[in-house]
Coordinates of C-alpha atoms (C1' of nucleotides) in Angstrom, one line a residue:
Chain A
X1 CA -16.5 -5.0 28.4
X2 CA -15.4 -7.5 30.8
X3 CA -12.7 -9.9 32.1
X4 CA -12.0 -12.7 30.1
X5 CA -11.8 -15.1 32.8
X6 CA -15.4 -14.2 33.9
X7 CA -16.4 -16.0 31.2
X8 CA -15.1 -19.3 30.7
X9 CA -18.1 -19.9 28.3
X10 CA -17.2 -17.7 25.8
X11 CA -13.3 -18.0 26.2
X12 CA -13.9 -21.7 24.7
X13 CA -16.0 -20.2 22.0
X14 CA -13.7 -18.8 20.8
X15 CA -10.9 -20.7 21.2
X16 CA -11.3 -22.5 17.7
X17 CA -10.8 -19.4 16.3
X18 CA -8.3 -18.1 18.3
X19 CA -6.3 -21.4 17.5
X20 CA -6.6 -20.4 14.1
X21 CA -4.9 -16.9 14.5
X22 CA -1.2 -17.0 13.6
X23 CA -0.5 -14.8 17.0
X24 CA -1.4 -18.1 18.6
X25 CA 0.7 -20.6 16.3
X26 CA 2.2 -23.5 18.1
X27 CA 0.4 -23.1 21.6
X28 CA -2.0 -25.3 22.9
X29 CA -5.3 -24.6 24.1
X30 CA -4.4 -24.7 27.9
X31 CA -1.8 -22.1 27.2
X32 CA -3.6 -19.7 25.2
X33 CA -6.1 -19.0 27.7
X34 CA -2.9 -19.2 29.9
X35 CA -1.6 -16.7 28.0
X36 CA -5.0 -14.5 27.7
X37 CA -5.3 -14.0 31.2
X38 CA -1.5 -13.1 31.8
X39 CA -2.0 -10.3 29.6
X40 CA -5.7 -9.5 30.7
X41 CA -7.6 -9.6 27.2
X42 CA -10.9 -8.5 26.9
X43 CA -13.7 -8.9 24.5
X44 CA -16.1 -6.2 22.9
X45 CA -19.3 -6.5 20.9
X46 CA -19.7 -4.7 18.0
X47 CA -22.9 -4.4 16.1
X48 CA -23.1 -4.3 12.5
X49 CA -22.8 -1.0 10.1
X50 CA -20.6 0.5 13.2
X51 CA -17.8 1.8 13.5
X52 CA -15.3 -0.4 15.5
X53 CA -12.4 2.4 15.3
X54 CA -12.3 5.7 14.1
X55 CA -9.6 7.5 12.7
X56 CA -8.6 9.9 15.1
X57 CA -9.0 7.6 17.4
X58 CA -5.8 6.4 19.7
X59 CA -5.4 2.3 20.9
X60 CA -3.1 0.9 22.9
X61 CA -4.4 -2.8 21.8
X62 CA -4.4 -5.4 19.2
X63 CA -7.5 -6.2 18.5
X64 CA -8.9 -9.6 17.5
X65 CA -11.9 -10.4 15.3
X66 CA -13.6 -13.4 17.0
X67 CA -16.8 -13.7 15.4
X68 CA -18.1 -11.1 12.6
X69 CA -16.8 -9.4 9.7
X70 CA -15.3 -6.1 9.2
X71 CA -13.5 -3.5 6.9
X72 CA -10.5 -1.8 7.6
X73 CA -11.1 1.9 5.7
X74 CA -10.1 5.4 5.0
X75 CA -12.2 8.3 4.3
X76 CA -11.3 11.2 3.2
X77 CA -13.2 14.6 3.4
X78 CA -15.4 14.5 0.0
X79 CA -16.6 10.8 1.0
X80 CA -13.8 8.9 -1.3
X81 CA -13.8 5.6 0.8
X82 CA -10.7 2.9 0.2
X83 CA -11.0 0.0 1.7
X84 CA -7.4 -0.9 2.8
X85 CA -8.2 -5.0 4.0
X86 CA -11.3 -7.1 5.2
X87 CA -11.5 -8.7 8.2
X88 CA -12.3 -12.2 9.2
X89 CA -12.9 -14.2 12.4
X90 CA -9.2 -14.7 13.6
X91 CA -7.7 -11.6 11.6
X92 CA -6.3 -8.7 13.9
X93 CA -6.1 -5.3 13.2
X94 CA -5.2 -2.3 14.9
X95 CA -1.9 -3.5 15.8
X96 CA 0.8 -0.8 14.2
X97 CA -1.1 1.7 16.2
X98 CA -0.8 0.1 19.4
X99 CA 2.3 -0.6 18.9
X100 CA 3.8 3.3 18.6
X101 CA 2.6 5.2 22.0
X102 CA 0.2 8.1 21.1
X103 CA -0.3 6.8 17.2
X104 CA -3.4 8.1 15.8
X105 CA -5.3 5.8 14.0
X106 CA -5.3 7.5 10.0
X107 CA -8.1 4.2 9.7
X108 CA -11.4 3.3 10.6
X109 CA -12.6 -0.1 11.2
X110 CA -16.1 -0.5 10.2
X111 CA -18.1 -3.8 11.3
X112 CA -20.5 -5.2 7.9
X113 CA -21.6 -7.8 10.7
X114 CA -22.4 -8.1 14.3
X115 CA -18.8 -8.5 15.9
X116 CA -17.0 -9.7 18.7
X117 CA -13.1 -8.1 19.3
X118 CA -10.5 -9.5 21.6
X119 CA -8.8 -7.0 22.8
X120 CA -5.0 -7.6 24.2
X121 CA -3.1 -4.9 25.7
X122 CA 0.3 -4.6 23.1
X123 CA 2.3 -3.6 26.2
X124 CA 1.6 -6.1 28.3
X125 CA 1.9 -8.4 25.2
X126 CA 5.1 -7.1 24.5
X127 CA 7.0 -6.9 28.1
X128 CA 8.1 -10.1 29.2
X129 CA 6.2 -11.3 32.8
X130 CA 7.6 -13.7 34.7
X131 CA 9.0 -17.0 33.7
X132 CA 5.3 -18.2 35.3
X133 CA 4.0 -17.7 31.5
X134 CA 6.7 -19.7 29.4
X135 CA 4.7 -19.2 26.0
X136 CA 5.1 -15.5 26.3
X137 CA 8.3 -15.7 23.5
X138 CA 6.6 -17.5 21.3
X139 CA 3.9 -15.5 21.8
X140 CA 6.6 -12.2 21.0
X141 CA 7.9 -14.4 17.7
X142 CA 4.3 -14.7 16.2
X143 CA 4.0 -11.2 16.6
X144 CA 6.7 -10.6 14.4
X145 CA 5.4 -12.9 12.1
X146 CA 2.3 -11.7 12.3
X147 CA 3.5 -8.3 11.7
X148 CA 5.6 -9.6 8.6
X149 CA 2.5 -11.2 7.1
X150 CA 0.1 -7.5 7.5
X151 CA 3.3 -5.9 5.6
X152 CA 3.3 -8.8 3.1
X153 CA -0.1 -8.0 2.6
X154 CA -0.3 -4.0 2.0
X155 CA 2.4 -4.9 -0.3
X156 CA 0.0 -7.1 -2.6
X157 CA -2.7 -4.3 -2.3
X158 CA -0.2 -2.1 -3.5
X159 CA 0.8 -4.1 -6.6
X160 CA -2.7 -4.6 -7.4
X161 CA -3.4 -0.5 -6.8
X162 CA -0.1 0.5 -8.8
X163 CA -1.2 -1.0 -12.0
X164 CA -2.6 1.4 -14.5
X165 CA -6.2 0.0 -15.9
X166 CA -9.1 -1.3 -13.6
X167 CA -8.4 -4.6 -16.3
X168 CA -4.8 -4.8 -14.8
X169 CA -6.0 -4.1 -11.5
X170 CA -8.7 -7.1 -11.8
X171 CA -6.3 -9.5 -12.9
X172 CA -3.6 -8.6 -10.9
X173 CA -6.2 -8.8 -7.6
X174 CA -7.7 -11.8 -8.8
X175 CA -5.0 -13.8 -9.7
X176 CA -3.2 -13.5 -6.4
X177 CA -6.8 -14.5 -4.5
X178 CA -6.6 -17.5 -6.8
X179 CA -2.9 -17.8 -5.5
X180 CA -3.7 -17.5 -2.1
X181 CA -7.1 -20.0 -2.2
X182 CA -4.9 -22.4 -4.1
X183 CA -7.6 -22.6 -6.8
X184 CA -9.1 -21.3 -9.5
X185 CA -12.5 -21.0 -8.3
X186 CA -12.8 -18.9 -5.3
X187 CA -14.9 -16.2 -3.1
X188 CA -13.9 -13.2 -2.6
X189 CA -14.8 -11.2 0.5
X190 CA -15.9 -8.1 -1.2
X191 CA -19.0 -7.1 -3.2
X192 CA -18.4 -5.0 -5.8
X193 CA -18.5 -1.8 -4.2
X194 CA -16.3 -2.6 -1.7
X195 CA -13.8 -4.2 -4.2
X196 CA -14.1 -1.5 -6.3
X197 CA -12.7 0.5 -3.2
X198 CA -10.0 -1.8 -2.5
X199 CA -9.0 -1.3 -5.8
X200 CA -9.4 2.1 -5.6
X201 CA -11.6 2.3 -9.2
X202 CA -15.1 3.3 -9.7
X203 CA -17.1 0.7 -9.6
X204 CA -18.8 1.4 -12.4
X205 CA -15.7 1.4 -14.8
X206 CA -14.9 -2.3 -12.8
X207 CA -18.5 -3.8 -13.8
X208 CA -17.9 -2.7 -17.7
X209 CA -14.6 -4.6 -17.2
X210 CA -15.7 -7.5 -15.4
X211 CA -18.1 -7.9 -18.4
X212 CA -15.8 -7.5 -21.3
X213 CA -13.2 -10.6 -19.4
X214 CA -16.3 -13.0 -18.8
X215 CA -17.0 -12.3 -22.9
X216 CA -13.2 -12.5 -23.8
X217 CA -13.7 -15.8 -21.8
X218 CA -11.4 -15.2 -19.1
X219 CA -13.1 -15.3 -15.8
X220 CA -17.1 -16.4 -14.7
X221 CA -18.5 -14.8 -12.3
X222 CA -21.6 -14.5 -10.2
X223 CA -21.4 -12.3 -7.2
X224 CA -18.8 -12.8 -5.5
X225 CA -17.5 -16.4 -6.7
X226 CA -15.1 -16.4 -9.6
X227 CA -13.8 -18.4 -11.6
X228 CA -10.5 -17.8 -13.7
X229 CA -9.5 -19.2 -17.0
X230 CA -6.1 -21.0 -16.7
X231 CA -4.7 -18.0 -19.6
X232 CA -6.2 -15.4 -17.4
X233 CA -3.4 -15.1 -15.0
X234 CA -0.7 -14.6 -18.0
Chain B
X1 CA 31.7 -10.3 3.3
X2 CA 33.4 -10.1 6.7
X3 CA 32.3 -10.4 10.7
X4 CA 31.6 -7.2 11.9
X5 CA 34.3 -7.8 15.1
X6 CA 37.2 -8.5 12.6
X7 CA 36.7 -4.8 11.6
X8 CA 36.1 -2.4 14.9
X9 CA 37.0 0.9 12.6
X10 CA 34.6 -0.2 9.8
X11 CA 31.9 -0.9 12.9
X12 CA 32.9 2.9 14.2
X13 CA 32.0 4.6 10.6
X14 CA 28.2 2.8 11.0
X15 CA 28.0 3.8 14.6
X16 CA 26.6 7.1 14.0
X17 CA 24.3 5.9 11.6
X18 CA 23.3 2.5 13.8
X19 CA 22.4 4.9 16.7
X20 CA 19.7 6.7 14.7
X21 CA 18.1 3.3 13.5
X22 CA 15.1 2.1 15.4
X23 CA 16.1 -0.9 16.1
X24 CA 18.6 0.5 18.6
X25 CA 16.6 2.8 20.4
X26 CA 17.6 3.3 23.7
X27 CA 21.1 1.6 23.5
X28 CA 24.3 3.0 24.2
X29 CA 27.4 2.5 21.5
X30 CA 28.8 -0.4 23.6
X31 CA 25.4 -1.8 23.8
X32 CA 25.1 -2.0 20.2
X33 CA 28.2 -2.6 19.2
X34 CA 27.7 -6.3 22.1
X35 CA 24.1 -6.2 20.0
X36 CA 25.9 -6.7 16.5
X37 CA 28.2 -9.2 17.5
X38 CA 25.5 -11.1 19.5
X39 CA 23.8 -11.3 16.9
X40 CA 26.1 -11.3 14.2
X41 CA 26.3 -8.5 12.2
X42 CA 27.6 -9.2 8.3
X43 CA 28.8 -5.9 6.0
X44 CA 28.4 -5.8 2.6
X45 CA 29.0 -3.9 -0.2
X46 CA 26.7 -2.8 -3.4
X47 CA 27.9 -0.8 -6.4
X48 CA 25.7 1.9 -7.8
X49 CA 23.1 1.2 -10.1
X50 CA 23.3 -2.4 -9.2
X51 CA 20.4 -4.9 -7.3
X52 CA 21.1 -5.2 -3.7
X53 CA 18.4 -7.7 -3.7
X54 CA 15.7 -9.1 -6.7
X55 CA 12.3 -10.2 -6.1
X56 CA 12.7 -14.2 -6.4
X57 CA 15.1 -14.5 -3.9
X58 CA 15.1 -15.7 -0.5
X59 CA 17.4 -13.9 2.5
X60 CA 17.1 -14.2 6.2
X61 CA 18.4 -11.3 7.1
X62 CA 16.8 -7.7 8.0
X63 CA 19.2 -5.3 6.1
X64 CA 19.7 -1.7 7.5
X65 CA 21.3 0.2 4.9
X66 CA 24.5 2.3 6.5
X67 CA 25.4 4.2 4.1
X68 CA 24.1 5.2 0.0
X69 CA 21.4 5.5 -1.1
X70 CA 18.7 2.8 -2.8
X71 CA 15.1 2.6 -3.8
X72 CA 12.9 -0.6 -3.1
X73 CA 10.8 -1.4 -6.2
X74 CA 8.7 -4.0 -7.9
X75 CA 9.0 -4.1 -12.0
X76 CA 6.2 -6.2 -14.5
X77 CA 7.3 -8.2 -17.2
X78 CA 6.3 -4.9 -19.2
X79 CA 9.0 -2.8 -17.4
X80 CA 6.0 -0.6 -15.5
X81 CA 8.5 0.2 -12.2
X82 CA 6.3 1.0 -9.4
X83 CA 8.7 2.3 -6.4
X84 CA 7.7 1.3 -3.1
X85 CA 10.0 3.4 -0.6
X86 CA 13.4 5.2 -0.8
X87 CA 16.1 4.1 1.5
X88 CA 18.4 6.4 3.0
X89 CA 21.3 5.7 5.6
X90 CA 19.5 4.1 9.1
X91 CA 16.7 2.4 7.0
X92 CA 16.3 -1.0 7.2
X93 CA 14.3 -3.3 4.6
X94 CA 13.7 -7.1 3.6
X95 CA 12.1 -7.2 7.1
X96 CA 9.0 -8.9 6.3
X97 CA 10.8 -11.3 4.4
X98 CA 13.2 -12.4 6.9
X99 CA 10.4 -13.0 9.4
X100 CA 8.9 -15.2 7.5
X101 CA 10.2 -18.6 6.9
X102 CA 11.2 -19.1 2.8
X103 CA 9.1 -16.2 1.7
X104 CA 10.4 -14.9 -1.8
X105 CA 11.1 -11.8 -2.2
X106 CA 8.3 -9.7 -4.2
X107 CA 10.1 -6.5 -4.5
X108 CA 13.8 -6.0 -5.4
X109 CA 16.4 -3.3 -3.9
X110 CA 18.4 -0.9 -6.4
X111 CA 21.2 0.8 -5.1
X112 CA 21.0 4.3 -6.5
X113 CA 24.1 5.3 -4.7
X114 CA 27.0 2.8 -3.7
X115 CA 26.0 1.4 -0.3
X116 CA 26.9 -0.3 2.7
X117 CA 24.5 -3.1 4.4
X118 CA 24.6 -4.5 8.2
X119 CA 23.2 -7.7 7.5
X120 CA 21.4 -8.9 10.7
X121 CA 20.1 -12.3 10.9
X122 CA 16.6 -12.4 11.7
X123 CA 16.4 -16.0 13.7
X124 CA 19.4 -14.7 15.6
X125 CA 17.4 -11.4 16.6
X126 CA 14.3 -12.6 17.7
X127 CA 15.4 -15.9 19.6
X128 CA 16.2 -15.2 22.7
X129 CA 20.4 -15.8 23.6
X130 CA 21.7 -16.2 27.3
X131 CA 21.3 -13.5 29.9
X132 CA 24.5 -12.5 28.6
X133 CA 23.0 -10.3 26.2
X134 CA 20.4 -8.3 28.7
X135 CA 19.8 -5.5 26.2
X136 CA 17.9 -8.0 23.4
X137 CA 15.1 -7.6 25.0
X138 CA 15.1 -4.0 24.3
X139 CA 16.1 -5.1 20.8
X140 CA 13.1 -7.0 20.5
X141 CA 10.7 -4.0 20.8
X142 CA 12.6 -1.9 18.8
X143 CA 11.9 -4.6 15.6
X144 CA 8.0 -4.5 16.9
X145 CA 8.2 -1.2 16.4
X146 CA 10.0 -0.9 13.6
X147 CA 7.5 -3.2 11.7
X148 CA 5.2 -0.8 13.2
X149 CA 6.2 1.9 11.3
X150 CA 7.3 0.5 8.1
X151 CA 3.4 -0.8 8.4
X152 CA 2.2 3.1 8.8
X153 CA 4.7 3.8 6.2
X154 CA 2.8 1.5 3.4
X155 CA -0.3 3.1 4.9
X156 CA 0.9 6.5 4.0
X157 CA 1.4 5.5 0.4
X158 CA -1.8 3.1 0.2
X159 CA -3.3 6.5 1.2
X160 CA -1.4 8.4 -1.6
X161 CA -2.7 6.0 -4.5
X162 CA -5.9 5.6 -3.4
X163 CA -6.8 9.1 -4.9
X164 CA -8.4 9.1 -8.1
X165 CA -6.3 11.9 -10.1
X166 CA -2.5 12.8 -10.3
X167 CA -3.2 15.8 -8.7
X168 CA -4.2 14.8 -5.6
X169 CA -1.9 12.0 -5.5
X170 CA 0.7 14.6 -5.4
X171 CA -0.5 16.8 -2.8
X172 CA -1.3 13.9 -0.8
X173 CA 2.3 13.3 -1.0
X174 CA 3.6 16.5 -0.6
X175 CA 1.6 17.5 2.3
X176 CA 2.3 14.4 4.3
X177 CA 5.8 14.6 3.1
X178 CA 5.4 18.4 4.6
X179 CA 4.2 17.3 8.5
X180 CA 7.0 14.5 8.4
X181 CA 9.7 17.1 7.8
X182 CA 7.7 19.6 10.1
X183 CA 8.2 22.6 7.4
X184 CA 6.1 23.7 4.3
X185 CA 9.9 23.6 2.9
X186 CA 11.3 20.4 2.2
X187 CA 13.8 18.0 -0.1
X188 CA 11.7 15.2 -1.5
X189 CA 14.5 11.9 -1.8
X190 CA 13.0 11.6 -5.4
X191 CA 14.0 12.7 -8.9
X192 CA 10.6 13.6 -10.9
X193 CA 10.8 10.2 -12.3
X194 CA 11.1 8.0 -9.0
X195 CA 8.2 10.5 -7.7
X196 CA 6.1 9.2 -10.8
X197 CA 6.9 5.8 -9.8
X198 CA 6.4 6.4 -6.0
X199 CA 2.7 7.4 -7.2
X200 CA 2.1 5.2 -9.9
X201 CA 1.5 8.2 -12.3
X202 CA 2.9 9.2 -15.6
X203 CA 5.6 11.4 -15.1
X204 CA 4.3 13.5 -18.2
X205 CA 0.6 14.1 -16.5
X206 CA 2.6 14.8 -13.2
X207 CA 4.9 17.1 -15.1
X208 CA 2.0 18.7 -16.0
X209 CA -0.1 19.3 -13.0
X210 CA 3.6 20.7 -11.2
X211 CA 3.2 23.3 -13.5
X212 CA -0.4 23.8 -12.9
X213 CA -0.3 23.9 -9.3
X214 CA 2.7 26.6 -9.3
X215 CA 0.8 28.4 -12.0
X216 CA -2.1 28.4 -9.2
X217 CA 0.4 29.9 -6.8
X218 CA 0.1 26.5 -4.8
X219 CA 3.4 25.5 -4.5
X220 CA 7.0 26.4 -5.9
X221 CA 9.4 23.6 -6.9
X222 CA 12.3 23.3 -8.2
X223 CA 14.3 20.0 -8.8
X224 CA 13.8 17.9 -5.4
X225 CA 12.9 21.2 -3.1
X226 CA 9.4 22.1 -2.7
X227 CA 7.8 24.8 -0.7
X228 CA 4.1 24.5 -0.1
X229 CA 1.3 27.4 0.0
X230 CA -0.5 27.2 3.5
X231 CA -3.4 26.6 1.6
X232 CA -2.3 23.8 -0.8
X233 CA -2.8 21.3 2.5
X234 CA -6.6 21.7 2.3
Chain C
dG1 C1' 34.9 23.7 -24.5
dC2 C1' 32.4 20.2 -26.7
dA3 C1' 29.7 16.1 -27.2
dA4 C1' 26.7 12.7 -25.4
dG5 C1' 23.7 11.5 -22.1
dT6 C1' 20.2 12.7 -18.6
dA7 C1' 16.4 15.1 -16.4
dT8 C1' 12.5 17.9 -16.9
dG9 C1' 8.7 20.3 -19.1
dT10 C1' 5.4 20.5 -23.1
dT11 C1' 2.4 19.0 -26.7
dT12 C1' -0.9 15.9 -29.1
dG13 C1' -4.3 12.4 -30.3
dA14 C1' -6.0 8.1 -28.5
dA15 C1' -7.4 5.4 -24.8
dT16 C1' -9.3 5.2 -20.3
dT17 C1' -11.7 6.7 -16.4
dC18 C1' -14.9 9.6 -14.0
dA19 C1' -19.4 10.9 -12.7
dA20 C1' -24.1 10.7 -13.0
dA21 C1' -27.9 8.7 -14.5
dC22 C1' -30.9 4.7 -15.3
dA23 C1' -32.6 -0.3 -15.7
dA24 C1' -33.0 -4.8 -14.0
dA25 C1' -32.6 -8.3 -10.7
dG26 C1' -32.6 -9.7 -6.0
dA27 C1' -33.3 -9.3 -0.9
dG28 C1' -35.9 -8.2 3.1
dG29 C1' -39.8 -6.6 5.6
dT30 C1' -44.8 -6.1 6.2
Chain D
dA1 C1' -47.9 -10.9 -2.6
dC2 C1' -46.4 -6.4 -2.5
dC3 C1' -43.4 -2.6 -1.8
dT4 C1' -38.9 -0.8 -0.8
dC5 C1' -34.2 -0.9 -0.6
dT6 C1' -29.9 -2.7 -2.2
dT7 C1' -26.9 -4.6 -5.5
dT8 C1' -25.2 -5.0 -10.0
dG9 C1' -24.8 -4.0 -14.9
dT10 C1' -25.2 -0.5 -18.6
dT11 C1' -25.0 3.9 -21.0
dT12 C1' -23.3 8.6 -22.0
dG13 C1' -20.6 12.8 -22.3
dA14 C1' -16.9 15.1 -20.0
dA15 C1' -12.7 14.9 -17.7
dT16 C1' -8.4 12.8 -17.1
dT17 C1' -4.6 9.9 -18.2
dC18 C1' -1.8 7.4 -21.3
dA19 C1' 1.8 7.0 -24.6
dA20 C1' 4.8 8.8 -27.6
dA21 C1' 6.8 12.5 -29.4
dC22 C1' 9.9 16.6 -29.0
dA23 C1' 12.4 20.9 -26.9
dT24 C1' 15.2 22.7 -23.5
dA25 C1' 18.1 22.9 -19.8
dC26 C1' 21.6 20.7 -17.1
dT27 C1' 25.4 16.9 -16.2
dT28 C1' 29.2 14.3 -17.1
dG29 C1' 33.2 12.8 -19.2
dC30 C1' 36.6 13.7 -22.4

DNA sequence: GCAAGTATGTTTGAATTCAAACAAAGAGGT
DNA sequence: ACCTCTTTGTTTGAATTCAAACATACTTGC
């Protein structure tokens, strides 16, 4: 681990994804890294099929996924696994737990790739500095929003999760992915396993059901690309 | 609907519940009471068994319920209810949807008891006023943190669902519901219904394993008051 | 006190899911 | 090319849940 502004190099590698996070909406490039050595962010590598976080585990930082991908999970004690979100480059995590002092993390965050995390101090993030850094609201405001969004999005897990049948489930998941891609053919960012955690179904019972839509015509599918049938989202 | 400083003795009543909210951590009365019209602070009233709010529609405002009683909950076009949270005097909700610019509302709020809202404007919160107002700074932390938690909050339940059979659902619930109240003796804010709801079960196959699990010597219940077994938490 | 409505527990057969196994296809390494 | 490991789909019987009844308190309003 090491001081951002060490390395300039990999600051402007990452800056096009950084620009893509909403906790950097509406600042330039000058003033993120501006605003990433006010607060003293640093970066972490991760390799893949570790664990990031643990559960148990206490931050005091919001952490950014630069490069990589991830899953935010729980475990529980007989090896039940749900996958609460994925992570991709410019997604955060960690951030409700570093924002309550002494929170325990009830997740783990598991890299499925070789990772690099930005790491910002939610403290220093939050407490205003001087007027030297004049982004520092905005930087407060995306917060919020970004904190909105997270909440917007455990609520859609939970609407998928709170129907009855894996079939309901399915279509309720898929549909809003199709929502969100603004199409009808999309990827997902699961396999089946893992979406079979999210959803919180065996994944055996999701395969028979993925198979009985694709005959009924609803939805095509191939790993992880689908495709929806303009009546499947009824 | 009426401006909060038109009605000081109305403004008294919510005091007592305004001072255990979150948001106003670590203010004094006079602070708060300088917060509210700051920000400008709207009451309104909601008649039991009426909508406070209905997914589709749009509001700006962070809502803190002061007094009553209401649940927040997202209904299908077949009637399934699934019950997100209960809301009880000092909780706040519609958060995430005020933070975010024209979101629509996915859930709806159902006053279960006549209530009382402080409307806040959310723009009005997070935008910084004059140094006249020294404490919204402070008030700005507090609505971090209160994302925060209504974050861990969805966790909690995400956690809840996430198990495979009613049974564990419930003691899920229960013994998390158990180390928030600090006592193996506690009020659930649920009727069995709402509870079925909470957990996205059928309240006949919950009914059921109630039974079973006092049958077991597990736990006693009896209307909203449960008392756990020390060993019903394993 | 009574009637109507509500909340809770119970029962039942049908539908669904679980859990474990296996087969087939594909990926990756040597 | 070959072997191994992983991923995905399929099958099966057992366990669980659903869905719709119904019975029994308990409320509430008159």
């Amino acid at each position: 681990m090491f001081e951002f502004k060490q390395r300039g190099e990999i600051l402007e590698k990452f800056l096009n994804v950084l620009k893509k996070c909403p906790l950097f909406a509406g600042l330039s490039d000058d003033e993120i890294l501006t605003s990433l050595k006010c607060i003293g962010a640093k970066v972490r590598k991760n390799a893949k099929n570790q664990y990031i976080l643990q559960a148990g585990d206490c931050t005091d930082c919001i952490s950014l996924l630069a490069s990589g991908t991830a899953l935010v999970i729980q475990e529980d004690l007989w090896g039940n696994r749900n996958v609460m979100t994925n992570l991709m480059p410019g997604d955060y995590f960690a951030e409700p737990f570093a924002a309550i002092p002494d929170a325990v993390l009830s997740v783990s965050v598991f890299a499925t790739e070789n990772c690099e995390i930005v790491e910002i101090n939610m403290n220093r993030l939050i407490t205003m500095c001087s007027a030297a850094c004049s982004h520092h609201n905005r930087l407060i405001k995306n917060l919020i929003t970004a904190f909105a969004q997270k909440t917007l999005l455990f609520n859609e897990k939970i609407t998928h999760m709170s129907k009855r049948k894996t079939r309901d489930k399915l279509l309720s998941y898929l549909s809003a992915e199709a929502a969100r891609q603004g199409s009808l053919s999309f990827d997902i960012p699961f396999d089946r396993q893992q979406l079979a955690d999210f959803l919180c179904v065996e994944r055996a019972a999701m395969s028979v059901e993925l198979s009985k839509l694709q005959k009924e015509g609803l939805l095509k599918t191939f790993h992880s690309h689908f495709e929806l049938s303009p009546n499947a989202t009824n």
